[in-house]
PDB file of C-alpha atoms in Angstrom:
ATOM      1  CA  UNK A   1       0.341 -10.810  77.070  1.00  0.00           C
ATOM      2  CA  UNK A   2      -2.584 -10.403  74.644  1.00  0.00           C
ATOM      3  CA  UNK A   3      -0.779  -7.927  72.318  1.00  0.00           C
ATOM      4  CA  UNK A   4       2.761  -8.237  71.017  1.00  0.00           C
ATOM      5  CA  UNK A   5       4.182  -5.318  68.993  1.00  0.00           C
ATOM      6  CA  UNK A   6       6.874  -6.001  66.375  1.00  0.00           C
ATOM      7  CA  UNK A   7       8.976  -3.945  63.967  1.00  0.00           C
ATOM      8  CA  UNK A   8      10.994  -6.355  61.858  1.00  0.00           C
ATOM      9  CA  UNK A   9      14.410  -5.011  60.829  1.00  0.00           C
ATOM     10  CA  UNK A  10      13.466  -5.683  57.212  1.00  0.00           C
ATOM     11  CA  UNK A  11      10.757  -2.982  57.383  1.00  0.00           C
ATOM     12  CA  UNK A  12      11.216   0.808  57.238  1.00  0.00           C
ATOM     13  CA  UNK A  13      12.965   2.159  60.357  1.00  0.00           C
ATOM     14  CA  UNK A  14      12.609   4.231  62.454  1.00  0.00           C
ATOM     15  CA  UNK A  15       8.895   4.942  62.772  1.00  0.00           C
ATOM     16  CA  UNK A  16       6.996   6.037  65.923  1.00  0.00           C
ATOM     17  CA  UNK A  17       4.767   2.950  65.802  1.00  0.00           C
ATOM     18  CA  UNK A  18       5.209  -0.798  65.524  1.00  0.00           C
ATOM     19  CA  UNK A  19       4.652  -2.215  62.048  1.00  0.00           C
ATOM     20  CA  UNK A  20       2.970  -5.380  63.296  1.00  0.00           C
ATOM     21  CA  UNK A  21       0.767  -6.336  66.212  1.00  0.00           C
ATOM     22  CA  UNK A  22      -0.123  -9.887  67.179  1.00  0.00           C
ATOM     23  CA  UNK A  23      -3.080 -10.414  69.484  1.00  0.00           C
ATOM     24  CA  UNK A  24      -3.917 -13.577  71.360  1.00  0.00           C
ATOM     25  CA  UNK A  25      -6.906 -12.531  73.488  1.00  0.00           C
ATOM     26  CA  UNK A  26     -10.512 -13.367  72.831  1.00  0.00           C
ATOM     27  CA  UNK A  27     -12.320 -10.190  73.944  1.00  0.00           C
ATOM     28  CA  UNK A  28     -12.256  -7.323  71.450  1.00  0.00           C
ATOM     29  CA  UNK A  29     -12.714  -3.654  72.345  1.00  0.00           C
ATOM     30  CA  UNK A  30     -13.535  -1.055  69.703  1.00  0.00           C
ATOM     31  CA  UNK A  31     -13.414   2.620  70.677  1.00  0.00           C
ATOM     32  CA  UNK A  32     -15.329   4.738  68.180  1.00  0.00           C
ATOM     33  CA  UNK A  33     -13.914   7.952  66.788  1.00  0.00           C
ATOM     34  CA  UNK A  34     -12.921  10.226  69.657  1.00  0.00           C
ATOM     35  CA  UNK A  35     -12.269  13.930  69.270  1.00  0.00           C
ATOM     36  CA  UNK A  36     -10.376  16.521  71.293  1.00  0.00           C
ATOM     37  CA  UNK A  37     -13.381  17.911  73.153  1.00  0.00           C
ATOM     38  CA  UNK A  38     -12.955  17.829  76.952  1.00  0.00           C
ATOM     39  CA  UNK A  39     -15.910  15.770  78.239  1.00  0.00           C
ATOM     40  CA  UNK A  40     -15.991  17.710  81.532  1.00  0.00           C
ATOM     41  CA  UNK A  41     -16.060  21.231  80.091  1.00  0.00           C
ATOM     42  CA  UNK A  42     -17.058  20.751  76.449  1.00  0.00           C
ATOM     43  CA  UNK A  43     -14.009  22.814  75.458  1.00  0.00           C
ATOM     44  CA  UNK A  44     -12.117  22.026  72.262  1.00  0.00           C
ATOM     45  CA  UNK A  45      -8.471  23.029  71.940  1.00  0.00           C
ATOM     46  CA  UNK A  46      -7.936  25.365  69.002  1.00  0.00           C
ATOM     47  CA  UNK A  47      -4.672  23.759  67.846  1.00  0.00           C
ATOM     48  CA  UNK A  48      -3.721  20.329  66.544  1.00  0.00           C
ATOM     49  CA  UNK A  49      -1.350  19.566  69.448  1.00  0.00           C
ATOM     50  CA  UNK A  50      -4.031  20.197  72.063  1.00  0.00           C
ATOM     51  CA  UNK A  51      -6.675  18.257  70.155  1.00  0.00           C
ATOM     52  CA  UNK A  52      -4.382  15.238  69.663  1.00  0.00           C
ATOM     53  CA  UNK A  53      -3.597  15.198  73.398  1.00  0.00           C
ATOM     54  CA  UNK A  54      -7.255  15.424  74.451  1.00  0.00           C
ATOM     55  CA  UNK A  55      -8.312  12.912  71.804  1.00  0.00           C
ATOM     56  CA  UNK A  56      -5.884  10.371  73.262  1.00  0.00           C
ATOM     57  CA  UNK A  57      -7.151  11.152  76.779  1.00  0.00           C
ATOM     58  CA  UNK A  58     -10.716  10.523  75.603  1.00  0.00           C
ATOM     59  CA  UNK A  59      -9.640   7.278  73.948  1.00  0.00           C
ATOM     60  CA  UNK A  60      -8.008   6.207  77.228  1.00  0.00           C
ATOM     61  CA  UNK A  61     -11.333   6.817  79.008  1.00  0.00           C
ATOM     62  CA  UNK A  62     -13.130   4.567  76.537  1.00  0.00           C
ATOM     63  CA  UNK A  63     -10.511   1.858  76.910  1.00  0.00           C
ATOM     64  CA  UNK A  64     -10.657   2.086  80.719  1.00  0.00           C
ATOM     65  CA  UNK A  65     -14.446   1.662  80.681  1.00  0.00           C
ATOM     66  CA  UNK A  66     -13.861  -1.720  79.003  1.00  0.00           C
ATOM     67  CA  UNK A  67     -11.029  -2.665  81.377  1.00  0.00           C
ATOM     68  CA  UNK A  68      -8.324  -1.970  78.793  1.00  0.00           C
ATOM     69  CA  UNK A  69      -5.321   0.347  78.443  1.00  0.00           C
ATOM     70  CA  UNK A  70      -3.168   1.435  75.531  1.00  0.00           C
ATOM     71  CA  UNK A  71      -1.046  -1.673  76.239  1.00  0.00           C
ATOM     72  CA  UNK A  72      -3.995  -3.707  74.902  1.00  0.00           C
ATOM     73  CA  UNK A  73      -4.371  -1.673  71.699  1.00  0.00           C
ATOM     74  CA  UNK A  74      -3.742  -3.543  68.467  1.00  0.00           C
ATOM     75  CA  UNK A  75      -4.367  -0.639  66.078  1.00  0.00           C
ATOM     76  CA  UNK A  76      -4.961   3.117  66.086  1.00  0.00           C
ATOM     77  CA  UNK A  77      -6.471   5.088  63.239  1.00  0.00           C
ATOM     78  CA  UNK A  78      -6.167   8.898  63.184  1.00  0.00           C
ATOM     79  CA  UNK A  79      -8.162  11.180  60.888  1.00  0.00           C
ATOM     80  CA  UNK A  80      -6.708  14.690  60.569  1.00  0.00           C
ATOM     81  CA  UNK A  81      -8.342  17.538  58.671  1.00  0.00           C
ATOM     82  CA  UNK A  82      -6.474  19.271  55.876  1.00  0.00           C
ATOM     83  CA  UNK A  83      -3.411  17.109  56.533  1.00  0.00           C
ATOM     84  CA  UNK A  84       0.013  17.988  55.201  1.00  0.00           C
ATOM     85  CA  UNK A  85       3.402  16.527  56.175  1.00  0.00           C
ATOM     86  CA  UNK A  86       4.384  19.873  57.732  1.00  0.00           C
ATOM     87  CA  UNK A  87       1.844  19.167  60.504  1.00  0.00           C
ATOM     88  CA  UNK A  88       3.698  16.057  61.740  1.00  0.00           C
ATOM     89  CA  UNK A  89       5.677  17.980  64.389  1.00  0.00           C
ATOM     90  CA  UNK A  90       2.527  19.517  65.862  1.00  0.00           C
ATOM     91  CA  UNK A  91       0.762  16.138  65.719  1.00  0.00           C
ATOM     92  CA  UNK A  92       3.607  14.296  67.477  1.00  0.00           C
ATOM     93  CA  UNK A  93       3.844  17.085  70.079  1.00  0.00           C
ATOM     94  CA  UNK A  94       0.290  16.164  71.094  1.00  0.00           C
ATOM     95  CA  UNK A  95       1.262  12.503  71.427  1.00  0.00           C
ATOM     96  CA  UNK A  96       4.372  13.418  73.429  1.00  0.00           C
ATOM     97  CA  UNK A  97       2.339  15.705  75.708  1.00  0.00           C
ATOM     98  CA  UNK A  98       0.308  12.760  77.076  1.00  0.00           C
ATOM     99  CA  UNK A  99       2.674   9.816  76.495  1.00  0.00           C
ATOM    100  CA  UNK A 100       3.708   9.489  80.146  1.00  0.00           C
ATOM    101  CA  UNK A 101       0.291  10.493  81.547  1.00  0.00           C
ATOM    102  CA  UNK A 102      -1.468   7.741  79.556  1.00  0.00           C
ATOM    103  CA  UNK A 103       1.408   5.253  79.638  1.00  0.00           C
ATOM    104  CA  UNK A 104       1.471   5.061  75.849  1.00  0.00           C
ATOM    105  CA  UNK A 105       3.614   2.164  74.626  1.00  0.00           C
ATOM    106  CA  UNK A 106       6.808   3.152  72.840  1.00  0.00           C
ATOM    107  CA  UNK A 107       6.706   2.486  70.011  1.00  0.00           C
ATOM    108  CA  UNK A 108       2.980   2.998  69.618  1.00  0.00           C
ATOM    109  CA  UNK A 109       0.794   0.204  68.198  1.00  0.00           C
ATOM    110  CA  UNK A 110       0.384   0.112  64.426  1.00  0.00           C
ATOM    111  CA  UNK A 111      -1.232   3.374  63.403  1.00  0.00           C
ATOM    112  CA  UNK A 112      -2.668   4.979  60.314  1.00  0.00           C
ATOM    113  CA  UNK A 113      -2.892   8.735  59.859  1.00  0.00           C
ATOM    114  CA  UNK A 114      -5.490   9.578  57.233  1.00  0.00           C
ATOM    115  CA  UNK A 115      -5.937  13.080  55.869  1.00  0.00           C
ATOM    116  CA  UNK A 116      -9.533  14.202  55.410  1.00  0.00           C
ATOM    117  CA  UNK A 117     -11.056  17.478  54.252  1.00  0.00           C
ATOM    118  CA  UNK A 118     -13.403  17.927  57.201  1.00  0.00           C
ATOM    119  CA  UNK A 119     -14.790  15.975  60.140  1.00  0.00           C
ATOM    120  CA  UNK A 120     -18.356  16.270  61.450  1.00  0.00           C
ATOM    121  CA  UNK A 121     -17.747  19.681  63.112  1.00  0.00           C
ATOM    122  CA  UNK A 122     -15.762  22.405  61.341  1.00  0.00           C
ATOM    123  CA  UNK A 123     -13.466  23.075  64.323  1.00  0.00           C
ATOM    124  CA  UNK A 124     -12.609  19.402  64.966  1.00  0.00           C
ATOM    125  CA  UNK A 125      -9.092  18.812  63.644  1.00  0.00           C
ATOM    126  CA  UNK A 126      -8.464  15.190  64.648  1.00  0.00           C
ATOM    127  CA  UNK A 127     -10.365  12.008  65.451  1.00  0.00           C
ATOM    128  CA  UNK A 128      -8.956   8.669  66.618  1.00  0.00           C
ATOM    129  CA  UNK A 129     -10.330   5.132  66.687  1.00  0.00           C
ATOM    130  CA  UNK A 130      -8.780   2.313  68.727  1.00  0.00           C
ATOM    131  CA  UNK A 131      -9.012  -1.445  68.540  1.00  0.00           C
ATOM    132  CA  UNK A 132      -7.853  -3.492  71.533  1.00  0.00           C
ATOM    133  CA  UNK A 133      -7.784  -7.162  72.491  1.00  0.00           C
ATOM    134  CA  UNK A 134      -8.058  -8.540  76.026  1.00  0.00           C
ATOM    135  CA  UNK A 135      -7.720 -12.050  77.423  1.00  0.00           C
TER     136      UNK A 135
END
């Protein structure tokens, strides 16, 4: 297995992601910032939950093009506009919406959620980058 996810008991528990990932593969896959715009229709969900779900779907498409899945992901980085802790429920609802569809590992790989003022389009609420390792 090229990626092993760990959450040592000595680290903060519970969290929805693993604290540590160990990769052993030699081929690296980087998926650039994906947004919640449906590539087939061009539509963008108008809420955070919908954009998180579509953003993860778009990330899965990028991973698949390289022969990878979320099981190969070492790290995720989310950028969310005008972030506040009160948005966590809506954010996680988007993850939960596609968890089974995309076979997201539970817990998720190490992840960072970074609040930003604005992304490159005013109506884009979330962007995600993924880093994966394959054998």
